[in-house]
C-alpha cells in the first residue's frame, strides 16, 4: 500500500477539539505518526483536512426504487459531499427485515465505489410494529443498528420486547420520537403560517410526547438507543434528564432542521416537506444550541431521494424527504459561518460521534484510525444548482441558494475517491 | 388599473385598491344581471374551462353563468369522474388542458396550494374557486360586495365570522380581505374549530358567541363542514347548535341593523336557525348568491383585460 503525506493543511481534530497547522501521514490506509519517504505528497493549499463524515440514516432506494437512488449514485454523491461512511436506512420497498434482504443489499452496495457502506435493519417485520425481526441473524449478517425509520412502533408491548431482546445482543436501536396518532397526516408544524396556508399541521409537542414515552421504555428495558431526529426545544429537557440519569441514549438531528424553518415552504414548495416537518425559528435555534453543547450528539443528512413525480403534487400529497449527501457539509458550514459552532464541534457531530456510536474506528484523525479524510475549503461561495447533484433524485431545498464551502478531495482508507 | 394580476389565486396577494376595483366593476354587472338582456361581450372569443376536483353545485353554476353572460365558451369538467381516477397527476391534467388553449381556468381542488401549483404549469389565467383549507377568493369578494352594498362602506365595521373556522377557506379569505380593508374581525367558535395561533393574524378570538356578537355590524356564519371532520371536533350537533347556532336570542347581542350572511349551503338547525336565514330584514344570503355571479364576471373581465394588455404589450415590444 502506498504512503501519503498531507502537508500545508489545517487539521481538524474533533477528539482534541483543535484546528492546527500540521502534516498528517498515511500508511496502509491508516493514519500514522510519520513516513520517511512518502509515495505521494498532497499539498492541501492551506485548506482544512478533516475526518470524513459518517452519515447515519441515508436512504438508498434499493431495493424497490432504484430510479430514485442506487448504491452507485449514492456512493458518488457521498464521495463528492465528503461523506466517507454511509449507514443506510431499512425503509426500502420491501424493507430490509430479513438476513436474505440484507445480504442482497450488501452485494448491491459494492456499487458504491469507494465509500464505506454499512446497513441498518428493521426492528419489526415489514416495519409494521407487530413482530420483531430476527435481530440476532440480522446482526450476524452485518446490521449495525435496528430501526423502523419514521414508522413509530405504537404498540408498547411489542416495542418493549424488541428493545429487551436487542439489549441482550447489545444491539443499537434507532427510534423516531413522535406521537404517531397526533402527527398522522400532518404536512407542516402548527402555527400561524400553517394556519394561513391551510395545511394539516402537528403541534411540536408530538415530538416531546414521543421522546417521553421512548425514554420510559429505555429506562424499563435498559436498551441502547439513538434518537434519529430531535428538532424541538420542548424535547430537549427530557433528553437531558435521560442522559443525566445514565441511560444509554444518544440523539441526532437533521441538517435541514438546523438550517431551515417553518416559513421556508412559502408558497407550497414541496422540496421543503420533510419528516418531521420544519420547525419554528425558536426551535431551530434551540436545536443548534443543543448541538453546540453536545446534548445532541449527531448531525445527519437524513438523505431521502424522491423523484419529480413524488414531489410535483399538492403539498399535502407530496412525498416527504430531501436529498442531502452533497449539501450536508456546505449547509452545516452555515452554522460555523454564523458563529454557532466551531469546526471541531461540527466534526464531532458529523464524524466522531456517529462513528463512536456505531462502534467504528473512523471519524477521527488519531494515530491508527482509518485514513478516511476530506480536504475542503470552508469559504468558497457557490449557488447550488440541483441539476448538478450526483444523486439520481434532485429534491434539495437548497436549490438556487447561496452556499459556502466545498469538498476538494475525499480519501477512504488512504485511497482518493473524489477530487474537484 | 389596480388589479394587474395574471391569476386570481387568493386575496393575500391583492392590494386594497385592487379589491375596490374588482368590486366597482362588479357593481356594473349587478346592474346588467338585473336586466332582461344580460349579455356582454367582455369574454367574447375566449374559452373558459371549469375544473372542479371537488363537488360543487353553487360555485360551479355561478362561474358558468358568469362566463356565459360575458360571451365566453364555457366547458365544465367534473374531474372526480375523469382521469384523476385513472392515476393521472394534477400536473399532467393541467398540461393536457393547457394544450387545448383555454384562456381562463377555474379550478377547485381539495388540497391547499394545488391551484397555485397548477397555475405555475399553464399559460392561461387561473381563478381559484377554492383550494383545500387555503383560500376561496371570489367568495370573499362577493361577501365584501354584499357588505358594501348593505352597509354603504367596507371599512371600520365590526364583523364576526362564526363557526368552523379551522376547516374553512371562506374564513381565511374573508379575514384577510376584511383586515386589508381595515375592519375589525372577530372569530367566534369552539377552540377545536379554531386554527392554531390564528389570533396572531390580527383578529380577536371568542369562544362565547354572545360576547363575540356584541355590537357587531355583520354576522357571517360558516357551514359546519361535516364531510371534513375526521372525528370528534364537537360533542354533538345539538350542543353545537345550542352554543354556536345563530338564533334570534344570540343575534340580539349584535347591532339592531346587523346583517346575517352565510356562504351556503346551509345546515338549518345546526349552525343557523331557519327563521333567521329567511328573515328578509336581516338575512342577505340570497343577495350573496346574486353578488357571486357579478363578482365572478368582474374578476374574469379584469383578468381578460390584463391578458389582452399583456398580449398587445408583447406585440408592441415585438414591433419595436
XYZ file of C-alpha atoms in Angstrom, chain A residues 32-391:
360
model
C 0.455 7.043 11.226
C 2.962 9.087 13.147
C 5.360 9.754 10.309
C 6.561 8.321 6.997
C 10.150 8.699 5.874
C 9.706 8.782 2.080
C 6.016 9.163 1.215
C 4.925 7.879 -2.213
C 2.652 10.860 -2.595
C 2.667 14.336 -1.145
C -0.695 16.106 -1.057
C -0.403 19.852 -0.730
C -3.660 20.936 0.866
C -3.024 24.560 -0.063
C -3.721 25.834 3.444
C -7.229 24.374 3.405
C -8.843 22.160 6.023
C -8.154 18.464 6.452
C -10.802 16.691 8.487
C -12.038 13.191 9.235
C -14.617 12.135 6.652
C -18.307 12.438 7.530
C -20.136 9.403 8.937
C -23.749 9.794 7.859
C -26.290 7.727 9.773
C -29.716 7.307 8.225
C -29.101 7.551 4.500
C -31.856 6.207 2.313
C -30.623 4.425 -0.773
C -33.683 3.417 -2.718
C -32.536 -0.150 -3.407
C -34.376 -2.425 -3.467
C -37.585 -1.152 -4.984
C -36.967 2.319 -6.320
C -33.569 2.225 -7.923
C -34.591 5.063 -10.245
C -34.615 7.366 -7.210
C -31.181 6.411 -5.913
C -28.897 3.456 -6.492
C -25.864 2.446 -4.483
C -23.752 3.681 -7.351
C -25.263 7.183 -7.421
C -25.408 7.402 -3.631
C -21.737 6.440 -3.443
C -20.780 9.130 -5.950
C -22.855 11.738 -4.116
C -21.369 10.731 -0.775
C -17.780 10.921 -2.014
C -18.416 14.340 -3.547
C -20.049 15.503 -0.327
C -17.193 14.393 1.905
C -19.196 11.520 3.366
C -16.815 8.577 3.720
C -19.196 6.230 5.536
C -22.915 5.896 4.909
C -25.184 3.934 7.200
C -28.320 3.081 5.249
C -31.923 3.017 6.426
C -34.045 -0.106 6.007
C -37.190 1.748 4.851
C -36.927 0.454 1.311
C -39.536 -1.446 -0.632
C -39.501 -4.220 0.529
C -37.889 -3.234 3.819
C -34.634 -4.792 4.999
C -36.145 -7.081 7.593
C -34.591 -10.469 6.819
C -30.973 -11.648 6.638
C -31.600 -12.533 2.970
C -32.675 -8.972 2.108
C -29.653 -7.655 3.983
C -27.334 -9.945 2.049
C -28.849 -8.693 -1.191
C -28.182 -5.043 -0.430
C -24.712 -5.844 0.873
C -23.955 -7.235 -2.585
C -25.540 -4.211 -4.247
C -23.531 -1.872 -2.026
C -20.380 -2.972 -3.824
C -21.542 -0.494 -6.498
C -20.988 2.383 -4.076
C -17.439 2.566 -5.272
C -15.042 3.948 -2.736
C -17.062 4.897 0.308
C -17.791 2.633 3.259
C -21.351 1.371 3.391
C -22.984 -0.094 6.470
C -26.584 -1.077 6.866
C -29.306 -0.819 9.438
C -32.120 -3.367 9.504
C -35.754 -3.084 10.504
C -36.662 -3.586 14.153
C -40.027 -5.154 13.300
C -41.080 -7.253 10.326
C -42.241 -5.125 7.435
C -41.676 -2.100 9.682
C -45.257 -2.728 10.757
C -44.669 -2.677 14.505
C -46.215 -6.086 15.100
C -43.437 -8.692 15.320
C -39.741 -8.192 15.952
C -37.293 -9.124 13.204
C -34.577 -11.777 13.538
C -32.335 -9.298 15.303
C -29.633 -11.890 16.021
C -29.435 -13.253 12.487
C -29.502 -9.732 11.073
C -26.708 -8.718 13.399
C -24.695 -11.734 12.255
C -25.382 -10.706 8.655
C -23.892 -7.275 9.354
C -26.676 -4.974 10.529
C -25.119 -2.231 12.661
C -28.385 -0.917 14.118
C -32.112 -1.574 14.090
C -34.846 0.873 13.248
C -38.292 1.121 11.723
C -37.373 4.553 10.389
C -40.174 7.046 10.755
C -42.746 4.321 11.405
C -43.249 4.672 15.136
C -43.928 1.364 16.916
C -47.104 2.379 18.680
C -47.679 -0.925 20.457
C -45.627 -0.550 23.636
C -45.669 -4.283 24.348
C -44.021 -5.033 21.025
C -41.546 -2.196 21.431
C -40.560 -3.238 24.949
C -39.957 -6.822 23.829
C -37.935 -5.737 20.798
C -35.819 -3.393 22.923
C -35.317 -6.032 25.610
C -34.252 -8.611 23.035
C -31.949 -6.122 21.294
C -30.419 -5.261 24.661
C -29.410 -8.898 25.192
C -27.432 -8.729 21.925
C -26.025 -5.286 22.742
C -27.668 -4.104 19.515
C -28.214 -0.383 18.943
C -31.797 0.648 18.181
C -32.717 3.886 16.464
C -36.110 5.375 17.333
C -38.130 8.196 15.792
C -39.517 10.244 18.690
C -43.025 11.192 17.649
C -46.535 10.589 18.930
C -47.832 8.799 15.836
C -51.551 9.446 16.192
C -51.239 13.151 16.891
C -48.872 13.612 13.970
C -50.759 11.400 11.499
C -51.442 13.191 8.225
C -49.548 16.333 9.199
C -47.605 18.112 6.464
C -46.247 21.039 8.486
C -45.744 22.214 12.065
C -48.744 24.039 13.519
C -48.500 27.783 13.816
C -49.955 30.916 12.309
C -48.244 30.403 8.958
C -49.525 26.834 8.686
C -52.988 28.110 9.653
C -52.864 30.751 6.938
C -51.742 28.235 4.351
C -54.485 25.835 5.426
C -52.263 22.777 5.684
C -52.732 19.839 8.051
C -50.357 20.540 10.918
C -48.996 18.871 14.019
C -48.044 20.515 17.288
C -44.308 20.402 18.022
C -45.413 18.814 21.297
C -45.877 15.481 19.478
C -42.097 15.082 19.485
C -41.903 15.604 23.228
C -44.661 13.057 23.791
C -42.738 10.593 21.648
C -39.425 11.088 23.428
C -41.046 10.939 26.863
C -42.580 7.591 26.052
C -39.424 6.242 24.459
C -37.254 7.281 27.395
C -39.576 5.439 29.752
C -39.167 2.391 27.509
C -35.381 2.728 27.633
C -35.491 3.059 31.404
C -37.616 -0.068 31.557
C -35.537 -2.199 29.184
C -32.017 -0.787 29.516
C -31.727 -0.763 25.732
C -29.088 1.137 23.790
C -30.965 3.755 21.773
C -30.242 6.549 19.353
C -32.986 9.086 18.575
C -32.833 9.806 14.873
C -34.041 13.409 14.907
C -34.641 15.803 17.768
C -35.971 19.017 16.303
C -37.861 20.911 19.006
C -36.900 22.816 22.151
C -39.537 21.046 24.213
C -37.968 17.617 23.650
C -34.564 18.687 24.946
C -35.157 18.650 28.740
C -36.285 15.017 28.517
C -33.150 14.115 26.599
C -31.013 15.959 29.115
C -32.634 14.092 32.019
C -32.209 10.743 30.313
C -28.511 11.367 29.777
C -28.071 12.658 33.327
C -29.726 9.509 34.624
C -27.121 7.415 32.876
C -29.330 5.845 30.207
C -27.506 4.641 27.112
C -29.020 7.236 24.779
C -27.719 9.491 22.056
C -29.592 11.858 19.807
C -29.286 13.152 16.305
C -30.856 15.877 14.265
C -31.084 16.550 10.561
C -29.191 19.195 8.672
C -32.480 20.604 7.368
C -33.837 21.266 10.839
C -30.629 23.111 11.673
C -30.670 25.356 8.632
C -34.310 25.863 7.567
C -37.514 26.789 9.353
C -41.294 26.539 9.021
C -41.602 29.607 6.786
C -39.366 28.198 4.087
C -42.076 26.206 2.319
C -43.556 29.599 1.394
C -45.935 29.028 -1.498
C -46.228 25.292 -1.058
C -42.760 24.303 -2.242
C -42.778 20.570 -1.688
C -38.959 20.269 -1.641
C -39.273 21.738 1.854
C -41.537 18.934 3.006
C -39.558 16.707 5.349
C -40.452 14.429 8.230
C -40.741 15.633 10.944
C -41.813 18.945 9.394
C -39.599 22.029 9.581
C -39.973 23.862 12.874
C -40.205 27.398 14.191
C -37.129 29.616 14.313
C -37.066 29.296 18.118
C -36.924 25.524 17.814
C -34.222 25.713 15.167
C -32.038 27.892 17.373
C -32.600 25.656 20.402
C -31.592 22.627 18.328
C -28.398 24.331 17.173
C -27.661 25.236 20.780
C -28.103 21.612 21.779
C -25.648 20.508 19.100
C -23.149 23.115 20.308
C -23.478 21.961 23.922
C -23.184 18.305 22.933
C -26.684 17.417 24.145
C -27.500 16.451 20.575
C -24.634 14.226 19.511
C -25.005 13.717 15.795
C -25.939 15.658 12.665
C -27.240 13.502 9.816
C -28.285 14.310 6.291
C -31.437 12.151 6.540
C -30.852 11.802 2.805
C -34.214 10.853 1.269
C -34.321 10.770 -2.519
C -37.691 11.414 -4.161
C -38.355 11.619 -7.882
C -40.080 14.534 -9.596
C -43.413 12.716 -9.715
C -43.451 12.245 -5.932
C -42.781 15.938 -5.355
C -44.767 17.644 -8.136
C -48.004 17.227 -6.249
C -50.103 19.405 -3.959
C -48.101 19.888 -0.738
C -50.279 17.554 1.340
C -49.924 14.724 -1.149
C -46.246 15.244 -1.991
C -43.724 12.783 -0.585
C -41.575 13.915 2.329
C -37.796 13.998 2.360
C -34.821 15.715 0.780
C -31.530 14.612 -0.717
C -28.603 15.940 1.270
C -25.410 13.894 0.885
C -23.757 16.566 -1.223
C -25.216 19.582 0.563
C -24.624 18.328 4.113
C -21.218 19.948 4.563
C -21.891 23.334 2.915
C -25.195 23.584 4.812
C -23.506 22.620 8.081
C -20.818 25.228 7.459
C -23.573 27.850 7.708
C -23.529 27.090 11.424
C -19.786 27.751 11.518
C -20.017 30.925 9.441
C -22.870 32.084 11.657
C -20.667 31.548 14.727
C -22.942 28.963 16.294
C -20.333 26.179 16.222
C -16.597 25.896 15.732
C -15.118 23.417 13.288
C -14.022 20.774 15.844
C -17.511 20.811 17.367
C -19.041 20.460 13.906
C -16.864 17.455 13.093
C -17.640 15.874 16.445
C -21.275 15.876 15.343
C -20.628 14.922 11.714
C -17.798 12.385 12.076
C -16.564 11.433 15.536
C -19.820 10.912 17.421
C -21.646 8.897 14.743
C -18.570 6.684 14.292
C -18.261 6.134 18.027
C -21.975 5.351 18.375
C -21.756 2.801 15.565
C -18.592 1.295 17.088
C -16.408 2.330 14.151
C -12.746 3.335 14.407
C -13.109 6.137 11.820
C -14.337 9.691 12.289
C -11.103 10.940 13.879
C -7.528 11.822 12.974
C -5.945 9.790 15.774
C -2.960 7.579 15.095
C -4.089 4.188 13.881
C -7.500 5.429 12.720
C -8.547 4.621 9.148
C -7.403 7.317 6.739
C -10.953 8.419 5.860
C -10.188 12.052 5.221
C -11.522 15.082 3.388
C -9.836 18.229 2.224
C -12.258 21.143 1.999
C -12.417 24.867 1.518
C -14.797 26.310 4.104
C -15.290 29.645 2.366
C -15.612 29.134 -1.374
C -19.026 30.525 -2.404
C -21.372 28.980 -4.944
C -25.014 28.920 -5.951
C -26.433 25.434 -5.792
C -27.944 24.081 -8.992
C -29.893 20.967 -8.152
C -29.313 19.536 -11.614
C -25.619 19.353 -10.800
C -26.154 16.899 -7.943
C -24.847 13.388 -8.394
C -27.851 11.823 -6.682
